[in-house]
Amino acid sequence: MTGAERPAPVVEFVGVGLTYPGPPPVAALRPCDLVVGRGEYVTITGPSGSGKSTFLNVAGLLDRPTTGTYLLDGIDTGTLKERDRTALRGSRIGFVFQSFHLLPHRTATENVELATMYQGGRRSRAERAAGARESLTRVGLGHRLEHTPTTLSGGERQRVAIARALAADPSLLLCDEPTGNLDTATADDVLALLDALHADGMTILVITHDHAVAARGQRSVAIRDGVVSEGAPA
Ligand code: ADP
Ligand code: MG
């Protein structure tokens, strides 16, 4: 051994920036370089309007950067056709949002299962349902499989959303204000779950304006007026 080996990059931004065309044009994300290695837990903090969602949308392949190169798991995403970007997103990225985005009249299992329908591969319905139950059990909801979101607490709903994000066995978990709609005690439970997933080797990127949430990560990145800088927020 010649010292610590660096983990393989999951996210690699090389001069990645995004300017909304306008008019007037808005430089929402200034060109930046950032690497998130496999197994890292990185938080991105900044005030409202600083470019956090823009960053997440680019990292999540929802938006294309207007400059620079984005490699996801070493794949140059800029060269991909829209269909291939969608497939890559479905198989490698799990999203968790502040407002859960669950289907209210479907059970927890169905919510998770539906997310895996758009994946490649040929899993049968029964296999997908079994995977969904496994994913829900992993987030501590093995006893709530047949509950609909309307009968679950906020913290449980967010756990379903996390189970759904994990169902496709992604390389990267992207969370946008994951505790924004939760009270402090419930937020702590959800953050403890993210800690456990990180301990299990998951690569996690959490966007937050909450410094207490940011402190949970291994590494904090600040964003202000679209400028991304390594290190704790000011
Ligand atoms: P945050 O998530 O940190 O609140 P955003 O990434 O949503 O910030 O926005 C960053 C900047 O880009 C803001 O000035 C916002 O008004 C602007 N912006 C966001 N989306 C668009 C868009 N679709 N078109 C033009 N400007 C946008
Ligand atoms: Mg935002």
PDB file of C-alpha atoms and ligand atoms in Angstrom:
ATOM      1  CA  MET A   1       0.000   0.000   0.000  1.00  0.00           C
ATOM      2  CA  THR A   2       1.234   3.443  -0.904  1.00  0.00           C
ATOM      3  CA  GLY A   3      -1.272   5.351   1.222  1.00  0.00           C
ATOM      4  CA  ALA A   4      -5.011   5.894   1.163  1.00  0.00           C
ATOM      5  CA  GLU A   5      -6.617   4.992  -2.137  1.00  0.00           C
ATOM      6  CA  ARG A   6      -9.070   7.556  -3.422  1.00  0.00           C
ATOM      7  CA  PRO A   7     -12.536   6.177  -4.022  1.00  0.00           C
ATOM      8  CA  ALA A   8     -13.730   6.149  -7.625  1.00  0.00           C
ATOM      9  CA  PRO A   9     -15.635   9.319  -8.491  1.00  0.00           C
ATOM     10  CA  VAL A  10     -19.405   9.004  -8.743  1.00  0.00           C
ATOM     11  CA  VAL A  11     -19.948  12.675  -9.596  1.00  0.00           C
ATOM     12  CA  GLU A  12     -17.276  14.584 -11.453  1.00  0.00           C
ATOM     13  CA  PHE A  13     -17.991  18.176 -12.505  1.00  0.00           C
ATOM     14  CA  VAL A  14     -15.332  19.724 -14.729  1.00  0.00           C
ATOM     15  CA  GLY A  15     -16.088  23.394 -15.285  1.00  0.00           C
ATOM     16  CA  VAL A  16     -19.815  22.661 -15.022  1.00  0.00           C
ATOM     17  CA  GLY A  17     -22.036  25.722 -15.109  1.00  0.00           C
ATOM     18  CA  LEU A  18     -25.594  26.621 -16.043  1.00  0.00           C
ATOM     19  CA  THR A  19     -26.907  29.943 -17.270  1.00  0.00           C
ATOM     20  CA  TYR A  20     -30.651  30.182 -17.829  1.00  0.00           C
ATOM     21  CA  PRO A  21     -31.088  31.874 -21.189  1.00  0.00           C
ATOM     22  CA  GLY A  22     -33.576  34.496 -20.060  1.00  0.00           C
ATOM     23  CA  PRO A  23     -33.884  37.290 -21.053  1.00  0.00           C
ATOM     24  CA  PRO A  24     -32.184  38.397 -19.017  1.00  0.00           C
ATOM     25  CA  PRO A  25     -29.754  35.466 -18.691  1.00  0.00           C
ATOM     26  CA  VAL A  26     -29.285  34.188 -15.119  1.00  0.00           C
ATOM     27  CA  ALA A  27     -25.924  32.625 -14.238  1.00  0.00           C
ATOM     28  CA  ALA A  28     -27.493  30.242 -11.692  1.00  0.00           C
ATOM     29  CA  LEU A  29     -24.439  27.986 -11.441  1.00  0.00           C
ATOM     30  CA  ARG A  30     -20.985  29.414 -12.158  1.00  0.00           C
ATOM     31  CA  PRO A  31     -18.533  27.002 -13.765  1.00  0.00           C
ATOM     32  CA  CYS A  32     -17.219  24.737 -11.015  1.00  0.00           C
ATOM     33  CA  ASP A  33     -15.099  21.642 -10.449  1.00  0.00           C
ATOM     34  CA  LEU A  34     -16.331  19.132  -7.898  1.00  0.00           C
ATOM     35  CA  VAL A  35     -15.722  15.448  -7.272  1.00  0.00           C
ATOM     36  CA  VAL A  36     -17.870  13.235  -5.059  1.00  0.00           C
ATOM     37  CA  GLY A  37     -16.242   9.847  -4.517  1.00  0.00           C
ATOM     38  CA  ARG A  38     -18.042   6.569  -3.981  1.00  0.00           C
ATOM     39  CA  GLY A  39     -19.256   6.300  -0.407  1.00  0.00           C
ATOM     40  CA  GLU A  40     -18.927   9.999   0.376  1.00  0.00           C
ATOM     41  CA  TYR A  41     -21.632  11.966   2.182  1.00  0.00           C
ATOM     42  CA  VAL A  42     -21.528  15.561   0.973  1.00  0.00           C
ATOM     43  CA  THR A  43     -23.830  18.404   1.931  1.00  0.00           C
ATOM     44  CA  ILE A  44     -24.417  21.517  -0.142  1.00  0.00           C
ATOM     45  CA  THR A  45     -25.546  24.569   1.749  1.00  0.00           C
ATOM     46  CA  GLY A  46     -26.611  27.990   0.635  1.00  0.00           C
ATOM     47  CA  PRO A  47     -29.346  30.564   1.085  1.00  0.00           C
ATOM     48  CA  SER A  48     -32.520  30.645  -0.982  1.00  0.00           C
ATOM     49  CA  GLY A  49     -31.845  31.505  -4.615  1.00  0.00           C
ATOM     50  CA  SER A  50     -28.143  30.606  -4.400  1.00  0.00           C
ATOM     51  CA  GLY A  51     -28.357  27.821  -6.999  1.00  0.00           C
ATOM     52  CA  LYS A  52     -28.911  24.700  -4.874  1.00  0.00           C
ATOM     53  CA  SER A  53     -31.770  23.292  -6.926  1.00  0.00           C
ATOM     54  CA  THR A  54     -29.965  24.163 -10.145  1.00  0.00           C
ATOM     55  CA  PHE A  55     -26.988  22.173  -8.862  1.00  0.00           C
ATOM     56  CA  LEU A  56     -29.228  19.232  -7.928  1.00  0.00           C
ATOM     57  CA  ASN A  57     -31.012  19.304 -11.290  1.00  0.00           C
ATOM     58  CA  VAL A  58     -27.708  19.161 -13.131  1.00  0.00           C
ATOM     59  CA  ALA A  59     -26.271  16.440 -10.867  1.00  0.00           C
ATOM     60  CA  GLY A  60     -29.556  14.504 -11.226  1.00  0.00           C
ATOM     61  CA  LEU A  61     -29.535  14.721 -15.033  1.00  0.00           C
ATOM     62  CA  LEU A  62     -32.767  16.704 -14.985  1.00  0.00           C
ATOM     63  CA  ASP A  63     -31.058  19.711 -16.604  1.00  0.00           C
ATOM     64  CA  ARG A  64     -28.113  19.897 -18.945  1.00  0.00           C
ATOM     65  CA  PRO A  65     -25.295  22.252 -17.985  1.00  0.00           C
ATOM     66  CA  THR A  66     -24.654  25.061 -20.473  1.00  0.00           C
ATOM     67  CA  THR A  67     -20.900  24.687 -20.014  1.00  0.00           C
ATOM     68  CA  GLY A  68     -18.433  22.044 -18.830  1.00  0.00           C
ATOM     69  CA  THR A  69     -18.376  18.270 -18.568  1.00  0.00           C
ATOM     70  CA  TYR A  70     -20.334  16.111 -16.143  1.00  0.00           C
ATOM     71  CA  LEU A  71     -19.146  12.551 -15.647  1.00  0.00           C
ATOM     72  CA  LEU A  72     -21.481  10.258 -13.705  1.00  0.00           C
ATOM     73  CA  ASP A  73     -19.760   6.996 -12.739  1.00  0.00           C
ATOM     74  CA  GLY A  74     -17.184   7.927 -15.362  1.00  0.00           C
ATOM     75  CA  ILE A  75     -19.791   8.302 -18.120  1.00  0.00           C
ATOM     76  CA  ASP A  76     -19.665  11.615 -20.004  1.00  0.00           C
ATOM     77  CA  THR A  77     -23.317  12.587 -19.742  1.00  0.00           C
ATOM     78  CA  GLY A  78     -22.955  15.458 -22.233  1.00  0.00           C
ATOM     79  CA  THR A  79     -22.625  13.057 -25.141  1.00  0.00           C
ATOM     80  CA  LEU A  80     -25.769  11.082 -24.310  1.00  0.00           C
ATOM     81  CA  LYS A  81     -29.058  11.287 -26.148  1.00  0.00           C
ATOM     82  CA  GLU A  82     -32.058  12.253 -24.048  1.00  0.00           C
ATOM     83  CA  ARG A  83     -33.300   8.662 -23.891  1.00  0.00           C
ATOM     84  CA  ASP A  84     -29.950   7.422 -22.588  1.00  0.00           C
ATOM     85  CA  ARG A  85     -29.794  10.195 -20.001  1.00  0.00           C
ATOM     86  CA  THR A  86     -33.234   9.163 -18.772  1.00  0.00           C
ATOM     87  CA  ALA A  87     -32.158   5.531 -18.535  1.00  0.00           C
ATOM     88  CA  LEU A  88     -28.973   6.499 -16.698  1.00  0.00           C
ATOM     89  CA  ARG A  89     -30.960   8.645 -14.281  1.00  0.00           C
ATOM     90  CA  GLY A  90     -33.431   5.824 -13.628  1.00  0.00           C
ATOM     91  CA  SER A  91     -30.748   3.269 -12.904  1.00  0.00           C
ATOM     92  CA  ARG A  92     -28.090   5.334 -11.089  1.00  0.00           C
ATOM     93  CA  ILE A  93     -29.819   8.161  -9.239  1.00  0.00           C
ATOM     94  CA  GLY A  94     -32.308   8.108  -6.395  1.00  0.00           C
ATOM     95  CA  PHE A  95     -34.136  11.342  -5.566  1.00  0.00           C
ATOM     96  CA  VAL A  96     -35.561  12.436  -2.224  1.00  0.00           C
ATOM     97  CA  PHE A  97     -37.507  15.697  -2.076  1.00  0.00           C
ATOM     98  CA  GLN A  98     -38.812  17.879   0.717  1.00  0.00           C
ATOM     99  CA  SER A  99     -42.441  17.136  -0.106  1.00  0.00           C
ATOM    100  CA  PHE A 100     -42.102  13.341  -0.552  1.00  0.00           C
ATOM    101  CA  HIS A 101     -43.992  13.156  -3.906  1.00  0.00           C
ATOM    102  CA  LEU A 102     -45.764   9.897  -3.061  1.00  0.00           C
ATOM    103  CA  LEU A 103     -48.975   8.680  -4.702  1.00  0.00           C
ATOM    104  CA  PRO A 104     -51.495   9.152  -1.869  1.00  0.00           C
ATOM    105  CA  HIS A 105     -53.823   6.259  -2.704  1.00  0.00           C
ATOM    106  CA  ARG A 106     -51.187   3.605  -3.358  1.00  0.00           C
ATOM    107  CA  THR A 107     -49.671   1.513  -0.611  1.00  0.00           C
ATOM    108  CA  ALA A 108     -46.086   2.006   0.494  1.00  0.00           C
ATOM    109  CA  THR A 109     -45.128  -1.151  -1.413  1.00  0.00           C
ATOM    110  CA  GLU A 110     -46.880   0.048  -4.581  1.00  0.00           C
ATOM    111  CA  ASN A 111     -45.227   3.460  -4.353  1.00  0.00           C
ATOM    112  CA  VAL A 112     -41.793   1.873  -4.221  1.00  0.00           C
ATOM    113  CA  GLU A 113     -42.617  -0.777  -6.807  1.00  0.00           C
ATOM    114  CA  LEU A 114     -43.925   1.767  -9.333  1.00  0.00           C
ATOM    115  CA  ALA A 115     -40.589   3.569  -9.259  1.00  0.00           C
ATOM    116  CA  THR A 116     -38.831   0.455 -10.537  1.00  0.00           C
ATOM    117  CA  MET A 117     -41.179   0.053 -13.519  1.00  0.00           C
ATOM    118  CA  TYR A 118     -39.182   2.522 -15.572  1.00  0.00           C
ATOM    119  CA  GLN A 119     -35.920   0.716 -14.986  1.00  0.00           C
ATOM    120  CA  GLY A 120     -34.278  -1.349 -17.628  1.00  0.00           C
ATOM    121  CA  GLY A 121     -34.129  -5.096 -17.082  1.00  0.00           C
ATOM    122  CA  ARG A 122     -36.909  -7.590 -17.038  1.00  0.00           C
ATOM    123  CA  ARG A 123     -37.980  -8.089 -13.478  1.00  0.00           C
ATOM    124  CA  SER A 124     -41.430  -9.562 -13.027  1.00  0.00           C
ATOM    125  CA  ARG A 125     -44.104  -7.823 -11.002  1.00  0.00           C
ATOM    126  CA  ALA A 126     -43.547 -10.313  -8.165  1.00  0.00           C
ATOM    127  CA  GLU A 127     -39.803  -9.655  -8.175  1.00  0.00           C
ATOM    128  CA  ARG A 128     -40.357  -5.916  -8.115  1.00  0.00           C
ATOM    129  CA  ALA A 129     -42.834  -6.227  -5.231  1.00  0.00           C
ATOM    130  CA  ALA A 130     -40.340  -8.359  -3.307  1.00  0.00           C
ATOM    131  CA  GLY A 131     -37.649  -5.745  -3.970  1.00  0.00           C
ATOM    132  CA  ALA A 132     -39.989  -2.999  -2.769  1.00  0.00           C
ATOM    133  CA  ARG A 133     -40.693  -4.872   0.468  1.00  0.00           C
ATOM    134  CA  GLU A 134     -36.974  -5.397   1.003  1.00  0.00           C
ATOM    135  CA  SER A 135     -36.298  -1.708   0.398  1.00  0.00           C
ATOM    136  CA  LEU A 136     -39.051  -0.688   2.859  1.00  0.00           C
ATOM    137  CA  THR A 137     -37.746  -3.101   5.450  1.00  0.00           C
ATOM    138  CA  ARG A 138     -34.298  -1.554   5.056  1.00  0.00           C
ATOM    139  CA  VAL A 139     -35.691   1.870   6.071  1.00  0.00           C
ATOM    140  CA  GLY A 140     -37.532   0.424   9.066  1.00  0.00           C
ATOM    141  CA  LEU A 141     -41.010   0.205   7.510  1.00  0.00           C
ATOM    142  CA  GLY A 142     -41.405  -3.556   7.301  1.00  0.00           C
ATOM    143  CA  HIS A 143     -44.536  -3.186   9.433  1.00  0.00           C
ATOM    144  CA  ARG A 144     -46.131  -0.528   7.185  1.00  0.00           C
ATOM    145  CA  LEU A 145     -45.980  -2.219   3.789  1.00  0.00           C
ATOM    146  CA  GLU A 146     -49.696  -2.010   3.024  1.00  0.00           C
ATOM    147  CA  HIS A 147     -50.295   1.454   4.463  1.00  0.00           C
ATOM    148  CA  THR A 148     -51.117   4.352   2.156  1.00  0.00           C
ATOM    149  CA  PRO A 149     -49.234   7.645   2.662  1.00  0.00           C
ATOM    150  CA  THR A 150     -52.433   9.236   4.031  1.00  0.00           C
ATOM    151  CA  THR A 151     -52.184   6.890   7.022  1.00  0.00           C
ATOM    152  CA  LEU A 152     -48.461   7.439   7.619  1.00  0.00           C
ATOM    153  CA  SER A 153     -46.668  10.150   9.607  1.00  0.00           C
ATOM    154  CA  GLY A 154     -44.420  12.679   7.864  1.00  0.00           C
ATOM    155  CA  GLY A 155     -41.304  10.813   8.924  1.00  0.00           C
ATOM    156  CA  GLU A 156     -42.731   7.525   7.661  1.00  0.00           C
ATOM    157  CA  ARG A 157     -43.637   9.145   4.351  1.00  0.00           C
ATOM    158  CA  GLN A 158     -40.107  10.370   3.925  1.00  0.00           C
ATOM    159  CA  ARG A 159     -38.867   6.846   4.705  1.00  0.00           C
ATOM    160  CA  VAL A 160     -41.110   5.501   1.933  1.00  0.00           C
ATOM    161  CA  ALA A 161     -39.613   8.118  -0.397  1.00  0.00           C
ATOM    162  CA  ILE A 162     -36.113   7.028   0.637  1.00  0.00           C
ATOM    163  CA  ALA A 163     -37.039   3.367   0.107  1.00  0.00           C
ATOM    164  CA  ARG A 164     -38.321   4.315  -3.347  1.00  0.00           C
ATOM    165  CA  ALA A 165     -35.085   6.165  -4.099  1.00  0.00           C
ATOM    166  CA  LEU A 166     -33.094   3.083  -3.078  1.00  0.00           C
ATOM    167  CA  ALA A 167     -35.226   0.571  -4.970  1.00  0.00           C
ATOM    168  CA  ALA A 168     -33.224   0.759  -8.182  1.00  0.00           C
ATOM    169  CA  ASP A 169     -29.974   0.298  -6.229  1.00  0.00           C
ATOM    170  CA  PRO A 170     -28.607   3.678  -7.356  1.00  0.00           C
ATOM    171  CA  SER A 171     -25.003   4.895  -7.298  1.00  0.00           C
ATOM    172  CA  LEU A 172     -26.057   8.238  -5.888  1.00  0.00           C
ATOM    173  CA  LEU A 173     -28.746   9.417  -3.493  1.00  0.00           C
ATOM    174  CA  LEU A 174     -29.677  13.072  -4.136  1.00  0.00           C
ATOM    175  CA  CYS A 175     -31.722  14.733  -1.415  1.00  0.00           C
ATOM    176  CA  ASP A 176     -33.221  18.238  -1.721  1.00  0.00           C
ATOM    177  CA  GLU A 177     -34.120  19.594   1.734  1.00  0.00           C
ATOM    178  CA  PRO A 178     -35.064  16.078   2.939  1.00  0.00           C
ATOM    179  CA  THR A 179     -36.080  17.281   6.406  1.00  0.00           C
ATOM    180  CA  GLY A 180     -37.658  20.568   5.345  1.00  0.00           C
ATOM    181  CA  ASN A 181     -41.205  19.420   6.125  1.00  0.00           C
ATOM    182  CA  LEU A 182     -40.411  17.497   9.305  1.00  0.00           C
ATOM    183  CA  ASP A 183     -40.349  18.425  12.971  1.00  0.00           C
ATOM    184  CA  THR A 184     -36.992  18.236  14.733  1.00  0.00           C
ATOM    185  CA  ALA A 185     -37.377  14.777  16.282  1.00  0.00           C
ATOM    186  CA  THR A 186     -38.628  13.231  13.029  1.00  0.00           C
ATOM    187  CA  ALA A 187     -35.919  15.029  11.076  1.00  0.00           C
ATOM    188  CA  ASP A 188     -33.354  13.431  13.404  1.00  0.00           C
ATOM    189  CA  ASP A 189     -34.751   9.973  12.584  1.00  0.00           C
ATOM    190  CA  VAL A 190     -34.477  10.633   8.865  1.00  0.00           C
ATOM    191  CA  LEU A 191     -30.923  11.965   9.287  1.00  0.00           C
ATOM    192  CA  ALA A 192     -30.042   8.872  11.316  1.00  0.00           C
ATOM    193  CA  LEU A 193     -31.319   6.775   8.417  1.00  0.00           C
ATOM    194  CA  LEU A 194     -29.082   8.688   5.984  1.00  0.00           C
ATOM    195  CA  ASP A 195     -26.153   8.103   8.399  1.00  0.00           C
ATOM    196  CA  ALA A 196     -26.920   4.365   8.346  1.00  0.00           C
ATOM    197  CA  LEU A 197     -27.097   4.286   4.540  1.00  0.00           C
ATOM    198  CA  HIS A 198     -23.794   6.126   4.401  1.00  0.00           C
ATOM    199  CA  ALA A 199     -22.269   3.611   6.821  1.00  0.00           C
ATOM    200  CA  ASP A 200     -23.507   0.932   4.388  1.00  0.00           C
ATOM    201  CA  GLY A 201     -21.527   2.546   1.585  1.00  0.00           C
ATOM    202  CA  MET A 202     -24.127   4.724  -0.149  1.00  0.00           C
ATOM    203  CA  THR A 203     -22.951   7.917  -1.850  1.00  0.00           C
ATOM    204  CA  ILE A 204     -25.147  10.759  -0.614  1.00  0.00           C
ATOM    205  CA  LEU A 205     -25.531  14.385  -1.627  1.00  0.00           C
ATOM    206  CA  VAL A 206     -27.839  16.452   0.545  1.00  0.00           C
ATOM    207  CA  ILE A 207     -28.927  19.961  -0.389  1.00  0.00           C
ATOM    208  CA  THR A 208     -30.026  22.054   2.560  1.00  0.00           C
ATOM    209  CA  HIS A 209     -30.202  25.571   3.911  1.00  0.00           C
ATOM    210  CA  ASP A 210     -30.114  24.111   7.446  1.00  0.00           C
ATOM    211  CA  HIS A 211     -26.640  24.171   9.011  1.00  0.00           C
ATOM    212  CA  ALA A 212     -27.557  21.405  11.480  1.00  0.00           C
ATOM    213  CA  VAL A 213     -28.368  19.121   8.546  1.00  0.00           C
ATOM    214  CA  ALA A 214     -25.194  20.194   6.745  1.00  0.00           C
ATOM    215  CA  ALA A 215     -23.133  19.224   9.798  1.00  0.00           C
ATOM    216  CA  ARG A 216     -24.216  15.578   9.402  1.00  0.00           C
ATOM    217  CA  GLY A 217     -22.222  15.113   6.205  1.00  0.00           C
ATOM    218  CA  GLN A 218     -18.567  14.174   5.970  1.00  0.00           C
ATOM    219  CA  ARG A 219     -17.858  17.122   3.808  1.00  0.00           C
ATOM    220  CA  SER A 220     -19.661  20.382   3.263  1.00  0.00           C
ATOM    221  CA  VAL A 221     -19.778  22.479   0.125  1.00  0.00           C
ATOM    222  CA  ALA A 222     -21.100  26.029   0.139  1.00  0.00           C
ATOM    223  CA  ILE A 223     -22.947  27.709  -2.680  1.00  0.00           C
ATOM    224  CA  ARG A 224     -23.591  31.416  -2.824  1.00  0.00           C
ATOM    225  CA  ASP A 225     -24.793  33.430  -5.821  1.00  0.00           C
ATOM    226  CA  GLY A 226     -24.095  30.384  -7.967  1.00  0.00           C
ATOM    227  CA  VAL A 227     -20.481  30.091  -6.806  1.00  0.00           C
ATOM    228  CA  VAL A 228     -19.610  26.668  -5.399  1.00  0.00           C
ATOM    229  CA  SER A 229     -16.793  26.529  -2.860  1.00  0.00           C
ATOM    230  CA  GLU A 230     -15.403  23.687  -0.807  1.00  0.00           C
ATOM    231  CA  GLY A 231     -15.653  23.995   2.968  1.00  0.00           C
ATOM    232  CA  ALA A 232     -18.205  24.982   5.556  1.00  0.00           C
ATOM    233  CA  PRO A 233     -20.657  27.752   4.694  1.00  0.00           C
ATOM    234  CA  ALA A 234     -19.929  31.270   5.915  1.00  0.00           C
TER     235      ALA A 234
HETATM  236  P1  ADP B   1     -32.091  27.631  -4.657  1.00  0.00           P
HETATM  237  O1  ADP B   1     -32.523  26.220  -4.907  1.00  0.00           O
HETATM  238  O2  ADP B   1     -30.780  27.740  -3.934  1.00  0.00           O
HETATM  239  O3  ADP B   1     -33.142  28.434  -3.957  1.00  0.00           O
HETATM  240  P2  ADP B   1     -32.247  27.902  -7.553  1.00  0.00           P
HETATM  241  O4  ADP B   1     -31.233  26.968  -8.091  1.00  0.00           O
HETATM  242  O5  ADP B   1     -33.664  27.471  -7.609  1.00  0.00           O
HETATM  243  O6  ADP B   1     -31.839  28.348  -6.075  1.00  0.00           O
HETATM  244  O7  ADP B   1     -32.132  29.285  -8.366  1.00  0.00           O
HETATM  245  C1  ADP B   1     -30.905  29.945  -8.584  1.00  0.00           C
HETATM  246  C2  ADP B   1     -31.143  31.204  -9.424  1.00  0.00           C
HETATM  247  O8  ADP B   1     -31.606  30.854 -10.733  1.00  0.00           O
HETATM  248  C3  ADP B   1     -32.198  32.129  -8.833  1.00  0.00           C
HETATM  249  O9  ADP B   1     -31.795  33.451  -9.111  1.00  0.00           O
HETATM  250  C4  ADP B   1     -33.444  31.766  -9.614  1.00  0.00           C
HETATM  251  O10 ADP B   1     -34.316  32.854  -9.690  1.00  0.00           O
HETATM  252  C5  ADP B   1     -32.873  31.428 -10.986  1.00  0.00           C
HETATM  253  N1  ADP B   1     -33.674  30.428 -11.713  1.00  0.00           N
HETATM  254  C6  ADP B   1     -34.053  29.199 -11.266  1.00  0.00           C
HETATM  255  N2  ADP B   1     -34.711  28.522 -12.220  1.00  0.00           N
HETATM  256  C7  ADP B   1     -34.774  29.347 -13.308  1.00  0.00           C
HETATM  257  C8  ADP B   1     -35.326  29.239 -14.634  1.00  0.00           C
HETATM  258  N3  ADP B   1     -35.952  28.128 -15.035  1.00  0.00           N
HETATM  259  N4  ADP B   1     -35.187  30.300 -15.460  1.00  0.00           N
HETATM  260  C9  ADP B   1     -34.545  31.425 -15.071  1.00  0.00           C
HETATM  261  N5  ADP B   1     -33.989  31.588 -13.849  1.00  0.00           N
HETATM  262  C10 ADP B   1     -34.107  30.574 -12.980  1.00  0.00           C
HETATM  263 MG    MG B   2     -34.252  25.188  -4.265  1.00  0.00          MG
END
